Structure formats: structure tokens, C-alpha cells
PDB file of C-alpha atoms in Angstrom:
ATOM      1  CA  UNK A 124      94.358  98.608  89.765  1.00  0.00           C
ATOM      2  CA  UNK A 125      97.281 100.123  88.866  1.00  0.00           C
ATOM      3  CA  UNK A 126     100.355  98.410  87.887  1.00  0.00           C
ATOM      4  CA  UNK A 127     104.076  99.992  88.527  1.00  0.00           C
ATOM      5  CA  UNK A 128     107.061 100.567  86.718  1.00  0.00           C
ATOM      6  CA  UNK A 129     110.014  98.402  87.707  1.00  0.00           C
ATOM      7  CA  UNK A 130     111.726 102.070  88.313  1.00  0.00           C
ATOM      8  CA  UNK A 131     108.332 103.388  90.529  1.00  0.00           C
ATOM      9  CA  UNK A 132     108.670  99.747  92.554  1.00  0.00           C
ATOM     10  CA  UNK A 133     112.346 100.287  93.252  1.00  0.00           C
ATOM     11  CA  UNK A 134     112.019 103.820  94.132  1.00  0.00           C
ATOM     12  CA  UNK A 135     109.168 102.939  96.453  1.00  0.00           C
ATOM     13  CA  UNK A 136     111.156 100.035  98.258  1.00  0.00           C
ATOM     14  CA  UNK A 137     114.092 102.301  98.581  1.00  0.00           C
ATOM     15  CA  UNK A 138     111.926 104.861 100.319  1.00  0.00           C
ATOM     16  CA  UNK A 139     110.832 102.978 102.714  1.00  0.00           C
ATOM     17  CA  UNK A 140     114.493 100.732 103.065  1.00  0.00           C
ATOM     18  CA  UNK A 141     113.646  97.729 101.709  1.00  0.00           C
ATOM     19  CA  UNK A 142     117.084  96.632  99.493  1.00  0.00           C
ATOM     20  CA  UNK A 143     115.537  94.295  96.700  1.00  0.00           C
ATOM     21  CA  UNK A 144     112.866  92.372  95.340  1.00  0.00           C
ATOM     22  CA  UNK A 145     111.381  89.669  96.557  1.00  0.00           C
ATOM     23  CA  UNK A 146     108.921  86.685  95.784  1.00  0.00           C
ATOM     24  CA  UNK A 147     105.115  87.366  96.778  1.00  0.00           C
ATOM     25  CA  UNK A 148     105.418  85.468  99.898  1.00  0.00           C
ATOM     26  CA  UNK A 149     103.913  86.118 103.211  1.00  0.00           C
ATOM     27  CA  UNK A 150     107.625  86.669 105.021  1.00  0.00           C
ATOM     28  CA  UNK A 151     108.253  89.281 102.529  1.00  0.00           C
ATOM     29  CA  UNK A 152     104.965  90.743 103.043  1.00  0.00           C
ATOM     30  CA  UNK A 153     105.300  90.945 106.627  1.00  0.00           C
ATOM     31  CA  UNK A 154     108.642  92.431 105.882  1.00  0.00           C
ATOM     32  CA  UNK A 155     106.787  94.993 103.312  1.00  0.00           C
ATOM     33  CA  UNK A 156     103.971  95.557 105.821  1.00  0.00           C
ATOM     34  CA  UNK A 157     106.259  96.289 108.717  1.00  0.00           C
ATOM     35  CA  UNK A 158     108.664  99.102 106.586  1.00  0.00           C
ATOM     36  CA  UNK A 159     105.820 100.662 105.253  1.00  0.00           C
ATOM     37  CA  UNK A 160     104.549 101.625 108.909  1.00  0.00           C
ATOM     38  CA  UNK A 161     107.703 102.667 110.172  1.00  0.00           C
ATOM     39  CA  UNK A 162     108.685 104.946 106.966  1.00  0.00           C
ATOM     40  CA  UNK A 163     105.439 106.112 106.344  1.00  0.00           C
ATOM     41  CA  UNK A 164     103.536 108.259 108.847  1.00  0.00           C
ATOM     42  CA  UNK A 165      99.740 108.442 108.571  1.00  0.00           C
ATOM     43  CA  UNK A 166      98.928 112.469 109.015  1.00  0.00           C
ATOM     44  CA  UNK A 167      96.052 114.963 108.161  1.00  0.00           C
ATOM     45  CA  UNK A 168      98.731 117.881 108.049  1.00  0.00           C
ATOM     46  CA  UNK A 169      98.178 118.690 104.281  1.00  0.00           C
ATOM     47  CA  UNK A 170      94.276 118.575 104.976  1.00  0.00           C
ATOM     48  CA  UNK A 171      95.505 121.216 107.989  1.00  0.00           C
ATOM     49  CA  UNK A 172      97.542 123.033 105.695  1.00  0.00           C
ATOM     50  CA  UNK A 173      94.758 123.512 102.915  1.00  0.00           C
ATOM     51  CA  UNK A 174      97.135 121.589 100.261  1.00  0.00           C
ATOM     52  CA  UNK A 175      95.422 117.841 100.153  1.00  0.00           C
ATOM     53  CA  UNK A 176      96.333 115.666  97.684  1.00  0.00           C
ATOM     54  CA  UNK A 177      94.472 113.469  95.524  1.00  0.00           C
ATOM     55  CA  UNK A 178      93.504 109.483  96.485  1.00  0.00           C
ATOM     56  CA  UNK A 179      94.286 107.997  92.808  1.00  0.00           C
ATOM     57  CA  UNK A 180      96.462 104.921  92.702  1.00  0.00           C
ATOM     58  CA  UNK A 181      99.007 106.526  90.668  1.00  0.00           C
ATOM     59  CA  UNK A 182      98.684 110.134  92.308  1.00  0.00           C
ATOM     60  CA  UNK A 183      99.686 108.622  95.467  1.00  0.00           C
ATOM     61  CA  UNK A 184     102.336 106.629  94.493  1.00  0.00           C
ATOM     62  CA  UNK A 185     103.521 109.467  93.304  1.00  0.00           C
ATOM     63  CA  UNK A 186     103.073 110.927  96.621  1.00  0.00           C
ATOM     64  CA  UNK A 187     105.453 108.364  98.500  1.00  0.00           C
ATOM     65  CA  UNK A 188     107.930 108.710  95.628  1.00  0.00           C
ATOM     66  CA  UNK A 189     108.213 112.456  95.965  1.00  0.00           C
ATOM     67  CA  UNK A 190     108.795 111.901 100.071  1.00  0.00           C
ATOM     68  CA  UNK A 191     105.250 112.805 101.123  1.00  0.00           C
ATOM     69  CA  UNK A 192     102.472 110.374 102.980  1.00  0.00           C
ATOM     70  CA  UNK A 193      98.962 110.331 103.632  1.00  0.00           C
ATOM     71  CA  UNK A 194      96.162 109.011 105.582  1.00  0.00           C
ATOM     72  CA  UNK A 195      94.476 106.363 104.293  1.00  0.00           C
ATOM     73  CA  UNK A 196      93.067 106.435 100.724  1.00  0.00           C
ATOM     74  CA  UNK A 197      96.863 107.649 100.148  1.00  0.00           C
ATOM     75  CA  UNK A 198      98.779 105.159 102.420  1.00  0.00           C
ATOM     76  CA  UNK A 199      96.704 101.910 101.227  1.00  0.00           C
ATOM     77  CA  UNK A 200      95.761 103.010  97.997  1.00  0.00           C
ATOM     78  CA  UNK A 201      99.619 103.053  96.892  1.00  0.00           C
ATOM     79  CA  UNK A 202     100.442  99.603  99.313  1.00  0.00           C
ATOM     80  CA  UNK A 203      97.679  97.807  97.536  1.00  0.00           C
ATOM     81  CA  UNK A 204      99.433  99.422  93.786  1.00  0.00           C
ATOM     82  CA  UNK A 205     102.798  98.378  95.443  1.00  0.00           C
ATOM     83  CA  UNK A 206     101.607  94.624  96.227  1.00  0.00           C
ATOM     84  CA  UNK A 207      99.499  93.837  93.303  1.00  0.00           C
ATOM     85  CA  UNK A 208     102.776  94.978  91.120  1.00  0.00           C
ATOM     86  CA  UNK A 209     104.748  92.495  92.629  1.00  0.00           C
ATOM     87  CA  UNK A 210     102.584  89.991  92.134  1.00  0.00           C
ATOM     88  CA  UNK A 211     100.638  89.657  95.317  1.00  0.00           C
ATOM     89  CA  UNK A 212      96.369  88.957  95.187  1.00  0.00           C
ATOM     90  CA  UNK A 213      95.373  91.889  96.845  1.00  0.00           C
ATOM     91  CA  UNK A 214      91.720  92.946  97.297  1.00  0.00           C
ATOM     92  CA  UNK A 215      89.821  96.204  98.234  1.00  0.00           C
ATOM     93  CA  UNK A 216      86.941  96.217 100.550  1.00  0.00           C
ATOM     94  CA  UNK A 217      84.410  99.421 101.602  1.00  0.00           C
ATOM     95  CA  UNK A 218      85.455  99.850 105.754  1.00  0.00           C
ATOM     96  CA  UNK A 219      84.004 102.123 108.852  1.00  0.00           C
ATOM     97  CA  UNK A 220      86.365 103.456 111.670  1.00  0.00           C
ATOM     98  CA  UNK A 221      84.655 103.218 114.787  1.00  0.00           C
ATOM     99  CA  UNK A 222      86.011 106.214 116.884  1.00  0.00           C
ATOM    100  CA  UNK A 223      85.147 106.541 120.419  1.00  0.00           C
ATOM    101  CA  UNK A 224      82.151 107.166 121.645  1.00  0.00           C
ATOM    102  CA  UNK A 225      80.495 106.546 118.198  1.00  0.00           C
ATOM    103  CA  UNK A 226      78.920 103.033 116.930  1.00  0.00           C
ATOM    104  CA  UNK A 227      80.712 100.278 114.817  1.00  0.00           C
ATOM    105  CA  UNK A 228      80.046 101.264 110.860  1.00  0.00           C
ATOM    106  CA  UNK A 229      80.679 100.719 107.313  1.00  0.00           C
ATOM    107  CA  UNK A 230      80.467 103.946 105.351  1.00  0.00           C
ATOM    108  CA  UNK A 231      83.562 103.608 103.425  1.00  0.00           C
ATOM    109  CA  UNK A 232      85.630 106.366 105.171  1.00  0.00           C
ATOM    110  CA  UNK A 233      88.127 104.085 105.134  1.00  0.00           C
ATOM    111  CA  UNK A 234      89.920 102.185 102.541  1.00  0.00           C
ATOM    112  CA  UNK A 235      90.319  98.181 103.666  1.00  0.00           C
ATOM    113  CA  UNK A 236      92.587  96.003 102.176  1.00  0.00           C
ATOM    114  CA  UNK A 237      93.372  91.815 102.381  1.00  0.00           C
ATOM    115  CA  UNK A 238      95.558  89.679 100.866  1.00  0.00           C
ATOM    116  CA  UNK A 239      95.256  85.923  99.433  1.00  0.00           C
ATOM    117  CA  UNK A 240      98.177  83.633  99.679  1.00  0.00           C
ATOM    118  CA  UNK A 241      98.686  80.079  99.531  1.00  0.00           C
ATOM    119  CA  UNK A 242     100.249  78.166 102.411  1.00  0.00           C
ATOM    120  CA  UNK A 243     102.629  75.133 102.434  1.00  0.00           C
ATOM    121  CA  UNK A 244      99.822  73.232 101.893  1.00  0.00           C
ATOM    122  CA  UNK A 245      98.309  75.030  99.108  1.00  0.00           C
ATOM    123  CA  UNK A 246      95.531  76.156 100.977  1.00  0.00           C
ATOM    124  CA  UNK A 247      94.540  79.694 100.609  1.00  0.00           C
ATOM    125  CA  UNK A 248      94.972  82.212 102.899  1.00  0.00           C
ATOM    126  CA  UNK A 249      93.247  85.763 103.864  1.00  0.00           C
ATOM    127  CA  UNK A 250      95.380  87.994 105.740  1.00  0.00           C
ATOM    128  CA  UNK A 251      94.231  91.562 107.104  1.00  0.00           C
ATOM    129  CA  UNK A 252      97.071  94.271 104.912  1.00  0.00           C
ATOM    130  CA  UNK A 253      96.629  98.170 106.547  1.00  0.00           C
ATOM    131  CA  UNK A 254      98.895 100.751 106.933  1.00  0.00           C
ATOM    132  CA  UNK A 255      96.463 103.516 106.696  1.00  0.00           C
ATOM    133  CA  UNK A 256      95.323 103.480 110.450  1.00  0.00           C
ATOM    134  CA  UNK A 257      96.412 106.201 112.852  1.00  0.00           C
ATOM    135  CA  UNK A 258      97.857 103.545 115.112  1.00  0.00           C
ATOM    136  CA  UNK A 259      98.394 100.957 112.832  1.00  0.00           C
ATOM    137  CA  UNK A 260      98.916  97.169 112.984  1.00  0.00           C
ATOM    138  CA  UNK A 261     102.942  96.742 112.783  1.00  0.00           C
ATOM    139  CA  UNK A 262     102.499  93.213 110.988  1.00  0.00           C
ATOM    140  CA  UNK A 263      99.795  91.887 108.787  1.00  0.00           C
ATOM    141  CA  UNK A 264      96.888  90.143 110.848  1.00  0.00           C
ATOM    142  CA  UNK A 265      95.460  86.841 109.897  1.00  0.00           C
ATOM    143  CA  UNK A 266      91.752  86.710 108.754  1.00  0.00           C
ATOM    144  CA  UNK A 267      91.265  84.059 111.365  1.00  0.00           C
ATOM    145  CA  UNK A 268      89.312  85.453 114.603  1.00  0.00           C
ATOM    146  CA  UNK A 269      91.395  85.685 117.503  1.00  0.00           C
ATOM    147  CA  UNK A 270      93.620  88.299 119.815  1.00  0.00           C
ATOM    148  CA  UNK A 271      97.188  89.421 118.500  1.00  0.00           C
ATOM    149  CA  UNK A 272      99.917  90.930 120.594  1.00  0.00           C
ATOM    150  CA  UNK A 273     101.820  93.430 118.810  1.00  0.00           C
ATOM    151  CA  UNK A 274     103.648  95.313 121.634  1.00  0.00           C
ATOM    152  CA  UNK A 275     102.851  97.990 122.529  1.00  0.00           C
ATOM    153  CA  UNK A 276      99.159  97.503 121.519  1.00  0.00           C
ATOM    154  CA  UNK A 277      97.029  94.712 120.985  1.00  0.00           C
ATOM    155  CA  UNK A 278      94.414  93.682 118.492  1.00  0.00           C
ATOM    156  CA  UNK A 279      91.373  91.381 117.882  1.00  0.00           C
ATOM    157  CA  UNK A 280      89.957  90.429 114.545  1.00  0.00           C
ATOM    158  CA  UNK A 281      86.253  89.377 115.279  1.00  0.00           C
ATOM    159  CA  UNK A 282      83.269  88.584 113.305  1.00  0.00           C
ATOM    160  CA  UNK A 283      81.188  92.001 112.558  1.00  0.00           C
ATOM    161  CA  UNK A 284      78.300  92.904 113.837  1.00  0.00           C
ATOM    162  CA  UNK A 285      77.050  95.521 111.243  1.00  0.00           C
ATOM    163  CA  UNK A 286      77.115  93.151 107.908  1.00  0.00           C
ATOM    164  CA  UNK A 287      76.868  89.619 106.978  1.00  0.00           C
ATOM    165  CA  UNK A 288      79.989  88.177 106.583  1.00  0.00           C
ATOM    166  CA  UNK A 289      82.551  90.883 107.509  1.00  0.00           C
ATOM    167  CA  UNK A 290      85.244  91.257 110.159  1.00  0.00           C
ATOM    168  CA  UNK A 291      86.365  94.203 112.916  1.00  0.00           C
ATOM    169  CA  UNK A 292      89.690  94.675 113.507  1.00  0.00           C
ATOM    170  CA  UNK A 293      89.089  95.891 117.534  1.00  0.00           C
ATOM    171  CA  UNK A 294      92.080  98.131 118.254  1.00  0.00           C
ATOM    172  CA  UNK A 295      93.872  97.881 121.872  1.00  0.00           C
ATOM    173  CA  UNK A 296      91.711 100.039 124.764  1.00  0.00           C
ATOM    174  CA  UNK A 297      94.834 102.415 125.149  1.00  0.00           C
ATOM    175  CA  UNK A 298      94.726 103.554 121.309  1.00  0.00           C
ATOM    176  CA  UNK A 299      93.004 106.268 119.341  1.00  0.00           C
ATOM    177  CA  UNK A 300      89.614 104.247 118.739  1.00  0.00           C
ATOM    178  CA  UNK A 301      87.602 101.601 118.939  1.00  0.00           C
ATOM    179  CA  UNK A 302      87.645  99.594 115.763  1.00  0.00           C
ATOM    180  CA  UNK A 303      87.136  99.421 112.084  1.00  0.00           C
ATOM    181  CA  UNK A 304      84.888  97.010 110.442  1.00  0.00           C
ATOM    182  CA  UNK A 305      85.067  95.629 106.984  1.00  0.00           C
ATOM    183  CA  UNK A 306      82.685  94.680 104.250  1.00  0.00           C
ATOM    184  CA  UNK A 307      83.620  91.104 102.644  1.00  0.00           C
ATOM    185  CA  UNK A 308      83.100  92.307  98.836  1.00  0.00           C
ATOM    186  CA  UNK A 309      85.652  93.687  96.692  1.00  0.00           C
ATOM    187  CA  UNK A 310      85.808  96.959  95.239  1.00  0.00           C
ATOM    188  CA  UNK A 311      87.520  97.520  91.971  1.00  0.00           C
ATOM    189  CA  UNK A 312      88.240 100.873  91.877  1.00  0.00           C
ATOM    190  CA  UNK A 313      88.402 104.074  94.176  1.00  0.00           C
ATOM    191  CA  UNK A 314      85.321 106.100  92.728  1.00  0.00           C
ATOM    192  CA  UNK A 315      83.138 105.149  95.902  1.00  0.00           C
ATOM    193  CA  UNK A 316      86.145 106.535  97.942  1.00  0.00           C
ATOM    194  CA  UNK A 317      86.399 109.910  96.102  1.00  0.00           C
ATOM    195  CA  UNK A 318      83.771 111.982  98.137  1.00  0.00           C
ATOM    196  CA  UNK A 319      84.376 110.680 101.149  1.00  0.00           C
ATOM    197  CA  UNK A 320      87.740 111.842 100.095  1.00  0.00           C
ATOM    198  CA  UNK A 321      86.728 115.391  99.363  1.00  0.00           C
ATOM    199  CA  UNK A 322      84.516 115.372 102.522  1.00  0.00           C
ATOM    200  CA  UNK A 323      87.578 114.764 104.750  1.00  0.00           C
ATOM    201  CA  UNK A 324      89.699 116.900 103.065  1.00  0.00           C
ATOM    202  CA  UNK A 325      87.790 120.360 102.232  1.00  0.00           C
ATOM    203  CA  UNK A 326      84.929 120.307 104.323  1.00  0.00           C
ATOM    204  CA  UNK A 327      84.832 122.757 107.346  1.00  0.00           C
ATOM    205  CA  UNK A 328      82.718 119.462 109.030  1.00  0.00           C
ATOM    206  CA  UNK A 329      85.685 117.411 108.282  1.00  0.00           C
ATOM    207  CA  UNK A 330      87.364 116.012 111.355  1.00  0.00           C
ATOM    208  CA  UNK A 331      90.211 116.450 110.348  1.00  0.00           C
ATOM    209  CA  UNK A 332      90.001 120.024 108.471  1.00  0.00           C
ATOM    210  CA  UNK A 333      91.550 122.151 111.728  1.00  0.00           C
ATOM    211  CA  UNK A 334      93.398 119.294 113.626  1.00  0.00           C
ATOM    212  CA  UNK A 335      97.396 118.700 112.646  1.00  0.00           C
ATOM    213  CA  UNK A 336      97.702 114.979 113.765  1.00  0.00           C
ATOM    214  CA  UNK A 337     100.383 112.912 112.251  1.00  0.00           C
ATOM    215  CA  UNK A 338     101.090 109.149 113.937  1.00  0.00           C
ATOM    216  CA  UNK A 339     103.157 106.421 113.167  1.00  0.00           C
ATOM    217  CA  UNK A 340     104.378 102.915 114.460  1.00  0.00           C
ATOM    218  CA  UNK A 341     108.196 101.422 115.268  1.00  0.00           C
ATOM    219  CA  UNK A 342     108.191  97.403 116.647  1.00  0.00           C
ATOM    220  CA  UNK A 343     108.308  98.488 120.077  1.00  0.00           C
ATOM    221  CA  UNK A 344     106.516 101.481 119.921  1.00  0.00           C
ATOM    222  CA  UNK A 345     103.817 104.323 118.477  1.00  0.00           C
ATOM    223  CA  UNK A 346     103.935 107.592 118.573  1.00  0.00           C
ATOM    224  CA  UNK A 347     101.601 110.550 117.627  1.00  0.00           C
ATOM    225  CA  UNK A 348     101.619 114.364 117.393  1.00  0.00           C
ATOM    226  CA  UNK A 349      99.167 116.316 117.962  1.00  0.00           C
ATOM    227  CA  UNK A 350      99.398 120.202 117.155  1.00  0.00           C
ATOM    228  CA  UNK A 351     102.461 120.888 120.072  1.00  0.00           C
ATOM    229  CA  UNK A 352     102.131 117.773 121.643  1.00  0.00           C
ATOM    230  CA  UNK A 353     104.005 114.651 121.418  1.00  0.00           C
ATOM    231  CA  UNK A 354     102.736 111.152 122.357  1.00  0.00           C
ATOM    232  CA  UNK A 355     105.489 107.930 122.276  1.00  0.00           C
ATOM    233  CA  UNK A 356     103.428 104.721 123.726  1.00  0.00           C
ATOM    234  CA  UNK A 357     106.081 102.085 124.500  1.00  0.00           C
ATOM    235  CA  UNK A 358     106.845  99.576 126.800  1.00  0.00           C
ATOM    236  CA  UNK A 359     107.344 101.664 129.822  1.00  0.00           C
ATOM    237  CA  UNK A 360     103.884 103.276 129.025  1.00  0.00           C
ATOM    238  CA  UNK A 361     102.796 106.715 127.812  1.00  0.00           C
ATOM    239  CA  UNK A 362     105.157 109.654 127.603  1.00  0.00           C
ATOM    240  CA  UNK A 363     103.670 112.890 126.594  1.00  0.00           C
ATOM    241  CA  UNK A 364     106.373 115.714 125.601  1.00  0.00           C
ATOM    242  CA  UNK A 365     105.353 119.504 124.659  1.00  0.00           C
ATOM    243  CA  UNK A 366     106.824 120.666 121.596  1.00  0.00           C
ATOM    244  CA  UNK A 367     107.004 125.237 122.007  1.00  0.00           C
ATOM    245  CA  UNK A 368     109.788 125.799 119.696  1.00  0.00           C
ATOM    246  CA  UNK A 369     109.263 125.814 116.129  1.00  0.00           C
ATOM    247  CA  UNK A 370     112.738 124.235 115.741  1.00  0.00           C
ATOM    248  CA  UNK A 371     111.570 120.998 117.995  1.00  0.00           C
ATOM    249  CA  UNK A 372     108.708 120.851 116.261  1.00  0.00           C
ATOM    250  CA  UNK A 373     110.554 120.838 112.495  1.00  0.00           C
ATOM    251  CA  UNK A 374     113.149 118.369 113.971  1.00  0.00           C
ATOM    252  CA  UNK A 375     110.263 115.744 115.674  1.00  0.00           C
ATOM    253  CA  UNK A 376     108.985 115.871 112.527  1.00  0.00           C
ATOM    254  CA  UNK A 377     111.675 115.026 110.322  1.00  0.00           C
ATOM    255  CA  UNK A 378     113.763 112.824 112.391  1.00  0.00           C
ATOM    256  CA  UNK A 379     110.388 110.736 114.405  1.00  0.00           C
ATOM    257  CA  UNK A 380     107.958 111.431 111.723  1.00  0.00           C
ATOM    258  CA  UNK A 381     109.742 111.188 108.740  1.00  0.00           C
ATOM    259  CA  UNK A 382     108.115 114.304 107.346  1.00  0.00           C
ATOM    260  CA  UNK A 383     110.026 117.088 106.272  1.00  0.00           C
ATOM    261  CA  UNK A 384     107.632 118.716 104.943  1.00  0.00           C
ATOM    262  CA  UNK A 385     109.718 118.423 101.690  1.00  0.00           C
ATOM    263  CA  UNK A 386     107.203 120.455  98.912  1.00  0.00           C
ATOM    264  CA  UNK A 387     106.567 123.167 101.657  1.00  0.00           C
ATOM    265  CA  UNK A 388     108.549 126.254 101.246  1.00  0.00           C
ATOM    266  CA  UNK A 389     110.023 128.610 104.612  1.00  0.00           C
ATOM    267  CA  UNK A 390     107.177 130.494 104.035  1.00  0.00           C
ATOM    268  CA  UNK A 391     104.668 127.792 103.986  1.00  0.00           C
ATOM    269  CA  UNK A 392     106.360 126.229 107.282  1.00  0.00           C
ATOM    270  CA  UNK A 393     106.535 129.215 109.246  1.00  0.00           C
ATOM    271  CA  UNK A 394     102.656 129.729 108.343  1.00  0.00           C
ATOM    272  CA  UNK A 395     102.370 126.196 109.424  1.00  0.00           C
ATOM    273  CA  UNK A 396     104.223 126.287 112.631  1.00  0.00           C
ATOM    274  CA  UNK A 397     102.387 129.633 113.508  1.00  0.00           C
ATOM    275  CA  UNK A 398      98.681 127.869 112.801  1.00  0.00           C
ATOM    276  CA  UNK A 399      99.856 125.179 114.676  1.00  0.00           C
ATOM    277  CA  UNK A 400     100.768 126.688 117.759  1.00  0.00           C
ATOM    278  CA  UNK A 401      97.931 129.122 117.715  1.00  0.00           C
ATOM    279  CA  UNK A 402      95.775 126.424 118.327  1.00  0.00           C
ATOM    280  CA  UNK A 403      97.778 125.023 120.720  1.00  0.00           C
ATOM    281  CA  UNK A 404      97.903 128.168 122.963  1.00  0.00           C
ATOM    282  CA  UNK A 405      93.990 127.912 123.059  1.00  0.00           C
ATOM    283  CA  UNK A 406      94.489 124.357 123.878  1.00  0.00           C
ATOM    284  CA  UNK A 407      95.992 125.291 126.761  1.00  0.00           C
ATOM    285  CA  UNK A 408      93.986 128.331 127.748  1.00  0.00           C
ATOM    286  CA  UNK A 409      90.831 125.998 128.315  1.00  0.00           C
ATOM    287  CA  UNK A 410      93.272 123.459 130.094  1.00  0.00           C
ATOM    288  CA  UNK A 411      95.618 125.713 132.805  1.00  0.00           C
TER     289      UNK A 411
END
């Protein structure tokens, strides 16, 4: 895996507001875990845009350092760089997203990632590390099976049901899908990942090759957009908000999102915007 520079690991934990350095500890990982969401939206909008990048450990460090995301090869690929460079045990596994109406699945579409650490009583500990979901976990999740309340949404780790010795993650019934399950053996590198990469990212049979979708999670709340239209799930429920101007949309982005679009230039936005909404008025044509 790779390591980081002491100047890449402070310019990462100023990105996403985290002062200084810290022991590998499980507070500071929760603290880690819970910036990282917040700062870091998961999208598909340079898939949309026809400008992805690519899923290497460094390349997408590089990619958070330059003020960009990712979904998430990007988003955990550069965590897991960012942990194991300060010092934490952090392990890769093969992982399925189950999205709905589909069955559970490992076909390493999706990057999984855990994390040893010892406890007061020196006995080690497995905790679940992802901030490369849509809808993510806020916190890290024990590896222990059981229901966790993180408000708005809630989450189950269970055994799984599609290989020996893995766990699910099942995601809240109000979220985008059903659950991702994980494979217990550790990968050592990304090359497995690569063409599922390039599948997702240039194929017309991609999911997410015509859809701009860009989420991301606060403590009390998540929030997603969707071409023109703007979820926030909270604790007084859903609120769904239509985004027409190109203006809006920019400053949702920016200000929500925390996407800028920062190596796009006006040209490149406006083409953007104008995809964007195109799509949106058909939306709406098959809706009215």
C-alpha cells in the first residue's frame, strides 16, 4: 500500500479539517472516519462528465489533495493510504453492493476496508472503516454483529449469506440500497479493482455512465443530488428541493457538497449544467 509524505498527510487532514496528528487510536479514527464523510462527497459526476479519474492509491490521494472526490475505489482507496500512513492496521477486502431489487453479492464492485486495533485489554479488535458508500456510515462500525443507530439512518452488521466467513453491512430501509457484503480475505493491491473500475466509468452499461449523483453525510443528516434534485434526510424526515437555476445548482454544490468543481473550466460547467438539466427536463416529462 502506499505510504504518504508527512506534507501529503497534513495536506489531506487539512482538507478535510482535522488540525494535527494524532496516535492510531480508535477515538482518533472515529474522529478521522467522521471528517472524511462530511468533507468528502461520494459522486459519479466526473464518470457523467466523461473526465474519470484513475483508482491508484497515490492517483487518488492526489485527487483529495487537489480538492476533488470520488466514489469508492477513490474515497477508500486514499482513507486506507491515509490510515496505514499513520500507522493504523488497515486491511482490504473484495465487497458486493446489494442495490434494490437485486440479490446480496461479492463481485468486487466495491472496495471494503477494516481496521485492527487493540483494546484496553490488549485484545484485538476489527472495526468496519468506509467512506466510499453513497449514504455512508458517519462513524466506524464494530465487526461485532448487531444494529447501530447513527441518526438519521440505521445499520446492521450481520453474518453473510453469500461466503463463508464474511459480513453485510445492511443499510437502513429509507436509504439508497440494500446492503454490501464483504469477503473476509485481504487483498494487497487494487489490480482486481481496475476493470471493474473501467466498467463503471466508460462503459455505456455502466450505472453510473448518464446519471449525475453526488451524496454525502453530516451527524444529523444525509443528503444527495440527483441531476436537479436535492434530497436532505434528517431528523424531521425527507425534504426534496428542485434545483432549475444553474446558479443554485453551482452554489448546492459548493457550499452542501463541497464540490466546486475546481479543475472544470466555465466552459466545462456550463456544458455540465446544460447535460444536467437536459436530463432532468425528460425526467419530468415522463413524471407531470
Amino acid at each position: 500500500m502506499y505510504t504518504m509524505t508527512k506534507e501529503e498527510i497534513k495536506a489531506y487532514l487539512n482538507r478535510i479539517g482535522i488540525p494535527e496528528v494524532q496516535p492510531p487510536t480508535l477515538s482518533y479514527l472515529v474522529e478521522l472516519h467522521k471528517a472524511n464523510v462530511k468533507h468528502l462527497s461520494w459522486q459519479t459526476l466526473d464518470i457523467f462528465a466523461r473526465k474519470p479519474a484513475a483508482i491508484g492509491f497515490q492517483e487518488s490521494v492526489q485527487l483529495i489533495l487537489h480538492g476533488r472526490s470520488g466514489y469508492c475505489f477513490h474515497l477508500n482507496g486514499a482513507f486506507s493510504a491515509l490510515l496505514h500512513s499513520l500507522g493504523y492496521k488497515v486491511s482490504l477486502h473484495h465487497a458486493g453492493v446489494q442495490p434494490l431489487g437485486a440479490e446480496p453479492r461479492i463481485n468486487s464492485f466495491h472496495l471494503g476496508l477494516t481496521v485492527n486495533l487493540l483494546n484496553e485489554q490488549q485484545e484485538d479488535e476489527v472495526w468496519i472503516v468506509d467512506v466510499g458508500l453513497g449514504d455512508m456510515p458517519y462513524e466506524p462500525l464494530p465487526l461485532l454483529m448487531g444494529t447501530y443507530e447513527q441518526t438519521p439512518l440505521r445499520y446492521k452488521v450481520m453474518e453473510s449469506e453469500v461466503i463463508t466467513n464474511g459480513w453485510r453491512l445492511e443499510h437502513d430501509p429509507l436509504a439508497s440500497f440494500v446492503g454490501v457484503d464483504f469477503a473476509p480475505t485481504v487483498v494487497q493491491d487494487l489490480e482486481e479493482f481496475r476493470p471493474k473500475h473501467h466498467f463503471y466509468s466508460r462503459s455505456v452499461e455502466s450505472p453510473w455512465f448518464n446519471l449525475f449523483l453526488i451524496r454525502q453525510r453530516q451527524a444529523l443528516e444525509a443528503n444527495e443530488l440527483r441531476g436537479c434534485i436535492w434530497k436532505k434526510r434528517g431528523l424531521n424526515g425527507l425534504e426534496k428541493i428542485e434545483l432549475d437555476k444553474k446558479s443554485q445548482w453551482l452554489e448546492v454544490l459548493a457550499d452542501v457538497f463541497g464540490e466546486p468543481l475546481v479543475n472544470y473550466s466555465h466552459q466545462e460547467r456550463d456544458e455540465l449544467w446544460k447535460r444536467v438539466l437536459a436530463a432532468h427536463m425528460e425526467w419530468k416529462k415522463i413524471f407531470d
